[in-house]
PDB file of C-alpha atoms in Angstrom:
ATOM      1  CA  MET H1230     204.970  31.642 131.351  1.00  0.00           C
ATOM      2  CA  PRO H1231     203.854  30.785 127.834  1.00  0.00           C
ATOM      3  CA  VAL H1232     205.861  32.469 125.246  1.00  0.00           C
ATOM      4  CA  MET H1233     203.900  34.499 122.623  1.00  0.00           C
ATOM      5  CA  PRO H1234     204.369  33.943 119.166  1.00  0.00           C
ATOM      6  CA  ARG H1235     206.611  36.490 117.449  1.00  0.00           C
ATOM      7  CA  GLY H1236     203.766  37.710 115.152  1.00  0.00           C
ATOM      8  CA  ALA H1237     201.555  38.054 118.149  1.00  0.00           C
ATOM      9  CA  ARG H1238     204.275  40.135 119.969  1.00  0.00           C
ATOM     10  CA  ARG H1239     204.521  42.464 117.043  1.00  0.00           C
ATOM     11  CA  ALA H1240     200.890  42.960 116.721  1.00  0.00           C
ATOM     12  CA  VAL H1241     200.758  44.060 120.452  1.00  0.00           C
ATOM     13  CA  ILE H1242     203.828  46.343 120.192  1.00  0.00           C
ATOM     14  CA  LEU H1243     202.316  47.971 117.240  1.00  0.00           C
ATOM     15  CA  SER H1244     198.927  48.519 118.992  1.00  0.00           C
ATOM     16  CA  LEU H1245     200.539  50.037 122.071  1.00  0.00           C
ATOM     17  CA  PHE H1246     202.680  52.302 119.868  1.00  0.00           C
ATOM     18  CA  LEU H1247     199.436  53.599 117.956  1.00  0.00           C
ATOM     19  CA  SER H1248     197.893  54.003 121.265  1.00  0.00           C
ATOM     20  CA  SER H1249     200.799  56.034 122.742  1.00  0.00           C
ATOM     21  CA  ALA H1250     200.856  58.159 119.604  1.00  0.00           C
ATOM     22  CA  VAL H1251     197.327  59.029 119.756  1.00  0.00           C
ATOM     23  CA  PHE H1252     197.371  59.914 123.444  1.00  0.00           C
ATOM     24  CA  ALA H1253     200.325  62.110 122.781  1.00  0.00           C
ATOM     25  CA  SER H1254     198.705  64.059 120.038  1.00  0.00           C
ATOM     26  CA  VAL H1255     195.757  64.597 122.215  1.00  0.00           C
ATOM     27  CA  LEU H1256     198.049  65.967 124.974  1.00  0.00           C
ATOM     28  CA  LEU H1257     199.752  68.067 122.499  1.00  0.00           C
ATOM     29  CA  ALA H1258     196.653  69.339 120.940  1.00  0.00           C
ATOM     30  CA  GLN H1259     194.963  70.497 124.301  1.00  0.00           C
ATOM     31  CA  PRO H1260     197.301  73.379 125.109  1.00  0.00           C
ATOM     32  CA  HIS H1261     196.815  74.853 121.541  1.00  0.00           C
ATOM     33  CA  ALA H1262     193.077  74.464 121.782  1.00  0.00           C
ATOM     34  CA  THR H1263     193.282  76.233 125.178  1.00  0.00           C
ATOM     35  CA  TRP H1264     195.342  79.116 123.666  1.00  0.00           C
ATOM     36  CA  ALA H1265     193.042  79.434 120.573  1.00  0.00           C
ATOM     37  CA  LEU H1266     189.910  79.878 122.960  1.00  0.00           C
ATOM     38  CA  SER H1267     191.762  82.495 125.079  1.00  0.00           C
ATOM     39  CA  GLU H1268     192.288  84.471 121.927  1.00  0.00           C
ATOM     40  CA  LEU H1269     188.423  84.751 121.398  1.00  0.00           C
ATOM     41  CA  LYS H1270     188.067  85.946 124.868  1.00  0.00           C
ATOM     42  CA  GLY H1271     188.425  89.698 125.971  1.00  0.00           C
ATOM     43  CA  SER H1272     189.719  90.980 129.314  1.00  0.00           C
ATOM     44  CA  THR H1273     186.079  90.492 130.902  1.00  0.00           C
ATOM     45  CA  GLY H1274     186.116  86.889 130.071  1.00  0.00           C
ATOM     46  CA  GLU H1275     183.437  87.413 127.446  1.00  0.00           C
ATOM     47  CA  THR H1276     183.680  85.688 123.992  1.00  0.00           C
ATOM     48  CA  GLN H1277     184.722  88.261 121.524  1.00  0.00           C
ATOM     49  CA  GLN H1278     182.556  88.460 118.280  1.00  0.00           C
ATOM     50  CA  PRO H1279     184.256  88.390 115.025  1.00  0.00           C
ATOM     51  CA  PRO H1280     184.676  91.719 113.499  1.00  0.00           C
ATOM     52  CA  GLN H1281     181.562  92.899 111.340  1.00  0.00           C
ATOM     53  CA  ALA H1282     181.687  94.389 108.001  1.00  0.00           C
ATOM     54  CA  SER H1283     181.133  98.235 108.234  1.00  0.00           C
ATOM     55  CA  ASP H1284     177.847  99.588 106.898  1.00  0.00           C
ATOM     56  CA  GLU H1285     179.399 102.757 105.922  1.00  0.00           C
ATOM     57  CA  PRO H1286     180.577 103.209 102.415  1.00  0.00           C
ATOM     58  CA  ASP H1287     184.226 103.465 101.716  1.00  0.00           C
ATOM     59  CA  ALA H1288     185.567 106.938 101.688  1.00  0.00           C
ATOM     60  CA  GLU H1289     185.211 108.517  98.256  1.00  0.00           C
ATOM     61  CA  VAL H1290     188.157 110.274  96.485  1.00  0.00           C
ATOM     62  CA  PRO H1291     187.019 113.763  96.033  1.00  0.00           C
ATOM     63  CA  ALA H1292     186.657 114.845  92.409  1.00  0.00           C
ATOM     64  CA  ASP H1293     189.031 117.252  90.962  1.00  0.00           C
ATOM     65  CA  ASP H1294     187.052 120.623  90.509  1.00  0.00           C
ATOM     66  CA  GLY H1295     189.610 121.706  87.948  1.00  0.00           C
ATOM     67  CA  SER H1296     190.554 124.740  90.142  1.00  0.00           C
ATOM     68  CA  SER H1297     194.340 123.641  90.368  1.00  0.00           C
ATOM     69  CA  THR H1298     194.899 122.221  86.980  1.00  0.00           C
ATOM     70  CA  GLY H1299     192.363 123.964  84.756  1.00  0.00           C
ATOM     71  CA  GLU H1300     190.792 120.741  83.874  1.00  0.00           C
ATOM     72  CA  GLY H1301     187.540 119.149  84.827  1.00  0.00           C
ATOM     73  CA  LEU H1302     184.084 120.729  85.295  1.00  0.00           C
ATOM     74  CA  PRO H1303     183.852 124.529  85.825  1.00  0.00           C
ATOM     75  CA  LEU H1304     182.881 125.912  89.084  1.00  0.00           C
ATOM     76  CA  PRO H1305     179.030 126.787  89.348  1.00  0.00           C
ATOM     77  CA  ASP H1306     178.061 130.534  89.356  1.00  0.00           C
ATOM     78  CA  PRO H1307     177.429 132.132  92.756  1.00  0.00           C
ATOM     79  CA  LEU H1308     173.828 131.873  93.965  1.00  0.00           C
ATOM     80  CA  ILE H1309     173.551 135.537  94.377  1.00  0.00           C
ATOM     81  CA  ASN H1310     174.447 137.709  91.390  1.00  0.00           C
ATOM     82  CA  GLN H1311     175.371 141.047  92.522  1.00  0.00           C
ATOM     83  CA  GLY H1312     174.435 142.656  89.215  1.00  0.00           C
ATOM     84  CA  THR H1313     170.888 141.665  89.001  1.00  0.00           C
ATOM     85  CA  SER H1314     167.965 141.739  90.966  1.00  0.00           C
ATOM     86  CA  GLU H1315     165.870 138.387  91.658  1.00  0.00           C
ATOM     87  CA  SER H1316     163.606 139.006  88.699  1.00  0.00           C
ATOM     88  CA  GLY H1317     166.657 139.378  86.318  1.00  0.00           C
ATOM     89  CA  VAL H1318     166.456 142.893  85.934  1.00  0.00           C
ATOM     90  CA  ALA H1319     169.518 144.841  86.076  1.00  0.00           C
ATOM     91  CA  ARG H1320     169.982 146.618  89.431  1.00  0.00           C
ATOM     92  CA  PRO H1321     170.089 150.464  89.167  1.00  0.00           C
ATOM     93  CA  GLN H1322     173.615 151.861  89.738  1.00  0.00           C
ATOM     94  CA  ALA H1323     173.832 154.936  91.313  1.00  0.00           C
ATOM     95  CA  ASP H1324     176.185 157.433  89.551  1.00  0.00           C
ATOM     96  CA  ASP H1325     178.118 159.015  92.303  1.00  0.00           C
ATOM     97  CA  SER H1326     179.993 161.142  89.752  1.00  0.00           C
ATOM     98  CA  LYS H1327     176.980 163.114  89.129  1.00  0.00           C
ATOM     99  CA  PRO H1328     175.808 164.969  92.304  1.00  0.00           C
ATOM    100  CA  VAL H1329     171.856 165.097  92.288  1.00  0.00           C
ATOM    101  CA  GLU H1330     170.442 168.729  92.848  1.00  0.00           C
ATOM    102  CA  VAL H1331     167.686 168.326  95.344  1.00  0.00           C
ATOM    103  CA  ILE H1332     165.089 171.067  94.948  1.00  0.00           C
ATOM    104  CA  ARG H1333     162.911 171.916  97.799  1.00  0.00           C
ATOM    105  CA  ASP H1334     161.368 175.229  96.669  1.00  0.00           C
ATOM    106  CA  ILE H1335     158.360 174.365  94.462  1.00  0.00           C
ATOM    107  CA  GLU H1336     158.581 177.944  93.105  1.00  0.00           C
ATOM    108  CA  LYS H1337     161.632 176.819  91.037  1.00  0.00           C
ATOM    109  CA  ALA H1338     159.573 174.362  89.005  1.00  0.00           C
ATOM    110  CA  PRO H1339     157.521 175.883  85.967  1.00  0.00           C
ATOM    111  CA  GLU H1340     153.966 176.931  86.812  1.00  0.00           C
ATOM    112  CA  PRO H1341     152.303 173.918  85.031  1.00  0.00           C
ATOM    113  CA  VAL H1342     154.242 171.690  87.400  1.00  0.00           C
ATOM    114  CA  ARG H1343     153.281 173.592  90.261  1.00  0.00           C
ATOM    115  CA  ARG H1344     149.654 173.683  89.638  1.00  0.00           C
ATOM    116  CA  MET H1345     149.489 169.743  88.879  1.00  0.00           C
ATOM    117  CA  ARG H1346     151.192 169.292  92.237  1.00  0.00           C
ATOM    118  CA  GLU H1347     148.876 171.575  94.073  1.00  0.00           C
ATOM    119  CA  LEU H1348     145.830 169.617  92.521  1.00  0.00           C
ATOM    120  CA  ILE H1349     147.219 166.339  93.576  1.00  0.00           C
ATOM    121  CA  VAL H1350     147.861 167.331  97.085  1.00  0.00           C
ATOM    122  CA  GLU H1351     144.187 168.602  97.310  1.00  0.00           C
ATOM    123  CA  ALA H1352     142.809 165.442  96.004  1.00  0.00           C
ATOM    124  CA  ALA H1353     145.136 163.140  98.251  1.00  0.00           C
ATOM    125  CA  ALA H1354     144.114 165.220 101.400  1.00  0.00           C
ATOM    126  CA  SER H1355     140.403 164.897 100.623  1.00  0.00           C
ATOM    127  CA  GLY H1356     140.465 161.157 101.189  1.00  0.00           C
ATOM    128  CA  ASP H1357     138.474 160.512  98.176  1.00  0.00           C
ATOM    129  CA  ILE H1358     140.567 158.657  95.741  1.00  0.00           C
ATOM    130  CA  GLU H1359     138.097 159.398  92.718  1.00  0.00           C
ATOM    131  CA  ARG H1360     139.302 162.895  92.696  1.00  0.00           C
ATOM    132  CA  LEU H1361     142.608 161.678  91.081  1.00  0.00           C
ATOM    133  CA  ARG H1362     140.793 160.509  88.083  1.00  0.00           C
ATOM    134  CA  PRO H1363     140.451 163.750  86.060  1.00  0.00           C
ATOM    135  CA  LEU H1364     144.126 164.416  87.002  1.00  0.00           C
ATOM    136  CA  MET H1365     145.347 161.262  85.373  1.00  0.00           C
ATOM    137  CA  ASN H1366     144.741 162.456  81.754  1.00  0.00           C
ATOM    138  CA  PRO H1367     142.148 159.538  80.959  1.00  0.00           C
ATOM    139  CA  GLY H1368     142.898 158.068  77.476  1.00  0.00           C
ATOM    140  CA  PRO H1369     145.793 156.647  75.687  1.00  0.00           C
ATOM    141  CA  ASN H1370     148.460 158.742  77.579  1.00  0.00           C
ATOM    142  CA  GLN H1371     146.874 158.165  80.958  1.00  0.00           C
ATOM    143  CA  THR H1372     148.969 158.420  84.093  1.00  0.00           C
ATOM    144  CA  GLN H1373     150.991 155.216  84.396  1.00  0.00           C
ATOM    145  CA  VAL H1374     150.388 153.358  87.637  1.00  0.00           C
ATOM    146  CA  THR H1375     152.003 150.052  86.832  1.00  0.00           C
ATOM    147  CA  VAL H1376     155.445 149.065  85.520  1.00  0.00           C
ATOM    148  CA  GLY H1377     154.810 147.565  82.289  1.00  0.00           C
ATOM    149  CA  GLU H1378     151.349 147.397  80.753  1.00  0.00           C
ATOM    150  CA  SER H1379     148.951 150.132  81.519  1.00  0.00           C
ATOM    151  CA  ALA H1380     146.192 149.440  83.988  1.00  0.00           C
ATOM    152  CA  GLU H1381     142.581 149.520  82.286  1.00  0.00           C
ATOM    153  CA  ASP H1382     141.366 151.472  85.339  1.00  0.00           C
ATOM    154  CA  PRO H1383     144.145 153.267  87.086  1.00  0.00           C
ATOM    155  CA  ILE H1384     141.923 154.203  90.143  1.00  0.00           C
ATOM    156  CA  GLU H1385     140.634 150.649  90.706  1.00  0.00           C
ATOM    157  CA  PHE H1386     144.212 149.436  90.426  1.00  0.00           C
ATOM    158  CA  LEU H1387     145.347 151.870  93.020  1.00  0.00           C
ATOM    159  CA  LYS H1388     142.647 150.672  95.231  1.00  0.00           C
ATOM    160  CA  SER H1389     143.723 146.993  94.864  1.00  0.00           C
ATOM    161  CA  LEU H1390     147.113 148.059  96.129  1.00  0.00           C
ATOM    162  CA  SER H1391     145.826 149.804  99.221  1.00  0.00           C
ATOM    163  CA  GLY H1392     145.545 148.263 102.660  1.00  0.00           C
ATOM    164  CA  ASP H1393     141.981 149.321 102.724  1.00  0.00           C
ATOM    165  CA  ASP H1394     138.970 149.154 100.425  1.00  0.00           C
ATOM    166  CA  GLU H1395     138.697 153.028  99.702  1.00  0.00           C
ATOM    167  CA  GLY H1396     142.347 153.462  98.713  1.00  0.00           C
ATOM    168  CA  ILE H1397     143.025 155.777 101.655  1.00  0.00           C
ATOM    169  CA  GLU H1398     146.396 154.173 102.416  1.00  0.00           C
ATOM    170  CA  VAL H1399     147.336 154.945  98.830  1.00  0.00           C
ATOM    171  CA  LEU H1400     146.394 158.748  99.200  1.00  0.00           C
ATOM    172  CA  ALA H1401     148.568 158.980 102.191  1.00  0.00           C
ATOM    173  CA  ILE H1402     151.618 157.492 100.571  1.00  0.00           C
ATOM    174  CA  LEU H1403     150.865 159.911  97.566  1.00  0.00           C
ATOM    175  CA  LEU H1404     150.714 162.869  99.825  1.00  0.00           C
ATOM    176  CA  ASP H1405     154.019 161.893 101.715  1.00  0.00           C
ATOM    177  CA  ILE H1406     155.721 161.476  98.490  1.00  0.00           C
ATOM    178  CA  ILE H1407     154.840 164.497  96.826  1.00  0.00           C
ATOM    179  CA  SER H1408     155.707 166.594 100.025  1.00  0.00           C
ATOM    180  CA  THR H1409     159.417 165.734  99.820  1.00  0.00           C
ATOM    181  CA  GLY H1410     162.062 167.412  97.767  1.00  0.00           C
ATOM    182  CA  PHE H1411     162.264 166.679  94.155  1.00  0.00           C
ATOM    183  CA  VAL H1412     164.786 166.594  91.114  1.00  0.00           C
ATOM    184  CA  HIS H1413     164.725 167.803  87.641  1.00  0.00           C
ATOM    185  CA  VAL H1414     165.820 165.261  85.288  1.00  0.00           C
ATOM    186  CA  GLY H1415     166.563 164.679  81.409  1.00  0.00           C
ATOM    187  CA  GLN H1416     166.685 168.509  80.717  1.00  0.00           C
ATOM    188  CA  GLY H1417     166.395 169.068  76.954  1.00  0.00           C
ATOM    189  CA  THR H1418     165.265 165.479  76.141  1.00  0.00           C
ATOM    190  CA  ALA H1419     161.927 164.050  75.514  1.00  0.00           C
ATOM    191  CA  ASP H1420     162.022 162.464  78.870  1.00  0.00           C
ATOM    192  CA  GLU H1421     162.448 165.623  80.878  1.00  0.00           C
ATOM    193  CA  MET H1422     160.515 165.335  84.130  1.00  0.00           C
ATOM    194  CA  TYR H1423     160.287 166.591  87.588  1.00  0.00           C
ATOM    195  CA  VAL H1424     160.335 163.512  89.947  1.00  0.00           C
ATOM    196  CA  TRP H1425     159.374 162.855  93.679  1.00  0.00           C
ATOM    197  CA  PRO H1426     160.944 162.021  95.898  1.00  0.00           C
ATOM    198  CA  TYR H1427     164.450 162.895  95.223  1.00  0.00           C
ATOM    199  CA  PHE H1428     165.618 159.439  96.646  1.00  0.00           C
ATOM    200  CA  ALA H1429     164.679 158.006  93.325  1.00  0.00           C
ATOM    201  CA  GLU H1430     167.569 159.610  91.520  1.00  0.00           C
ATOM    202  CA  GLU H1431     170.057 159.653  94.498  1.00  0.00           C
ATOM    203  CA  SER H1432     172.538 157.323  95.873  1.00  0.00           C
ATOM    204  CA  LEU H1433     171.200 155.949  99.096  1.00  0.00           C
ATOM    205  CA  THR H1434     174.668 155.193 100.372  1.00  0.00           C
ATOM    206  CA  SER H1435     175.494 158.951 100.397  1.00  0.00           C
ATOM    207  CA  LEU H1436     172.334 160.090 102.267  1.00  0.00           C
ATOM    208  CA  THR H1437     173.120 162.439 105.174  1.00  0.00           C
ATOM    209  CA  PRO H1438     171.328 161.898 108.582  1.00  0.00           C
ATOM    210  CA  PRO H1439     168.713 164.423 107.963  1.00  0.00           C
ATOM    211  CA  GLU H1440     168.121 162.883 104.517  1.00  0.00           C
ATOM    212  CA  LYS H1441     167.699 159.410 106.243  1.00  0.00           C
ATOM    213  CA  VAL H1442     165.129 160.795 108.474  1.00  0.00           C
ATOM    214  CA  GLU H1443     163.158 162.123 105.628  1.00  0.00           C
ATOM    215  CA  LEU H1444     163.365 158.797 103.920  1.00  0.00           C
ATOM    216  CA  LEU H1445     162.211 157.014 106.903  1.00  0.00           C
ATOM    217  CA  ARG H1446     159.030 158.977 107.132  1.00  0.00           C
ATOM    218  CA  ILE H1447     158.141 157.285 103.775  1.00  0.00           C
ATOM    219  CA  VAL H1448     159.550 153.751 104.325  1.00  0.00           C
ATOM    220  CA  THR H1449     160.719 151.587 107.284  1.00  0.00           C
ATOM    221  CA  ALA H1450     164.134 150.942 108.471  1.00  0.00           C
ATOM    222  CA  GLY H1451     163.709 147.422 107.072  1.00  0.00           C
ATOM    223  CA  ASP H1452     162.763 148.768 103.682  1.00  0.00           C
ATOM    224  CA  PHE H1453     165.709 151.107 103.502  1.00  0.00           C
ATOM    225  CA  ALA H1454     168.115 148.043 104.262  1.00  0.00           C
ATOM    226  CA  ASP H1455     166.378 146.106 101.480  1.00  0.00           C
ATOM    227  CA  MET H1456     166.902 149.154  99.133  1.00  0.00           C
ATOM    228  CA  LEU H1457     170.698 149.285 100.029  1.00  0.00           C
ATOM    229  CA  GLU H1458     170.995 145.593  99.201  1.00  0.00           C
ATOM    230  CA  PHE H1459     168.946 146.161  95.949  1.00  0.00           C
ATOM    231  CA  GLY H1460     170.971 149.126  94.847  1.00  0.00           C
ATOM    232  CA  GLY H1461     168.509 151.825  94.772  1.00  0.00           C
ATOM    233  CA  TYR H1462     165.180 153.285  95.938  1.00  0.00           C
ATOM    234  CA  ASN H1463     162.328 151.090  94.783  1.00  0.00           C
ATOM    235  CA  PHE H1464     159.238 152.693  96.518  1.00  0.00           C
ATOM    236  CA  TYR H1465     156.630 154.818  94.935  1.00  0.00           C
ATOM    237  CA  ARG H1466     157.706 157.806  92.790  1.00  0.00           C
ATOM    238  CA  ILE H1467     155.824 160.550  90.933  1.00  0.00           C
ATOM    239  CA  GLY H1468     156.784 162.217  87.586  1.00  0.00           C
ATOM    240  CA  ILE H1469     155.273 165.405  86.053  1.00  0.00           C
ATOM    241  CA  THR H1470     156.420 166.739  82.919  1.00  0.00           C
ATOM    242  CA  PRO H1471     157.480 170.379  82.304  1.00  0.00           C
ATOM    243  CA  ASP H1472     153.948 171.068  80.641  1.00  0.00           C
ATOM    244  CA  GLY H1473     152.100 169.744  83.794  1.00  0.00           C
ATOM    245  CA  GLN H1474     151.138 166.330  82.577  1.00  0.00           C
ATOM    246  CA  TRP H1475     150.899 163.705  85.509  1.00  0.00           C
ATOM    247  CA  LYS H1476     153.162 161.141  83.883  1.00  0.00           C
ATOM    248  CA  PHE H1477     153.520 158.257  86.413  1.00  0.00           C
ATOM    249  CA  PHE H1478     152.805 157.126  89.921  1.00  0.00           C
ATOM    250  CA  VAL H1479     154.544 153.732  90.214  1.00  0.00           C
ATOM    251  CA  ALA H1480     156.413 151.555  92.412  1.00  0.00           C
ATOM    252  CA  GLY H1481     159.412 149.237  91.913  1.00  0.00           C
ATOM    253  CA  ASP H1482     162.647 149.185  89.740  1.00  0.00           C
TER     254      ASP H1482
END
C-alpha cells in the first residue's frame, strides 16, 4: 500500500474533522429546533399565533375631581334645581306657618264680590263665552287672562286655550273653579283680593282627604302629582277685588 505524503494525510484528516463537526452541529441543533416548534403548538396540535396587540385603549387614570383635596375642577351643579321651575321662575313655597282660612259661605264676601261671582256663574252656565266680555271691564284695566302681557282680545284668547272652537271647555273650567271654596288675601293692601280656588293659597301637602277629592274634581291625579313636584297649585285661578272688579282668570305660576 503506497504511503500518502504527510501533507496529503493532514488535508484528509482536517477534512474529516470538519465534516464531523458539521454533522455534530446538525445533530445538536435538531432537538432544539423540535423544542422550539413544540413551543409554538397548543395542546390541540394547532400552531399558536403570536399575541396580537389589543384594540382597546389603555386604561385611563381617573382625573381628580377635587372632592378629597379641595383642588381641581369643581363638581357640576345638579341637573334638577329644587328651588326653581324649568322656566327659571322661583317655585312658590307654601308658608305652613300661616294657615289659610277657607271660606265656603259666599255670604261672607262683600256684596260687590257676590254680585260679580253670580254674573260669572250665569255667563259660564249659558255656554256662550261672549257673555263674559262685558264682565271683563274692557279697556286698560280689563280682566287679565294671561301671565305677563295682556291679551288684546281676552275672549278670543280664552277660545284659543279651549279644546273646542266655541270655548265651552273653558266655561266648564271657569264654573268648576268658582264653585269651590275661596280665600281672602292681602287685607288692608292694594292687592286685596278674593281668590278661587282656595288651593291657590294653600299648601297642597297639607290637604285633607275631602279637600283632595275637591281638587281632583278640577284636575287629574297626574296634574296633582305634578303640582306637588312643582311646589304649588298652578291651574286656573280667579280673582275678584272687594269692589267687585274681576281682576284675573289665569293659569300658571
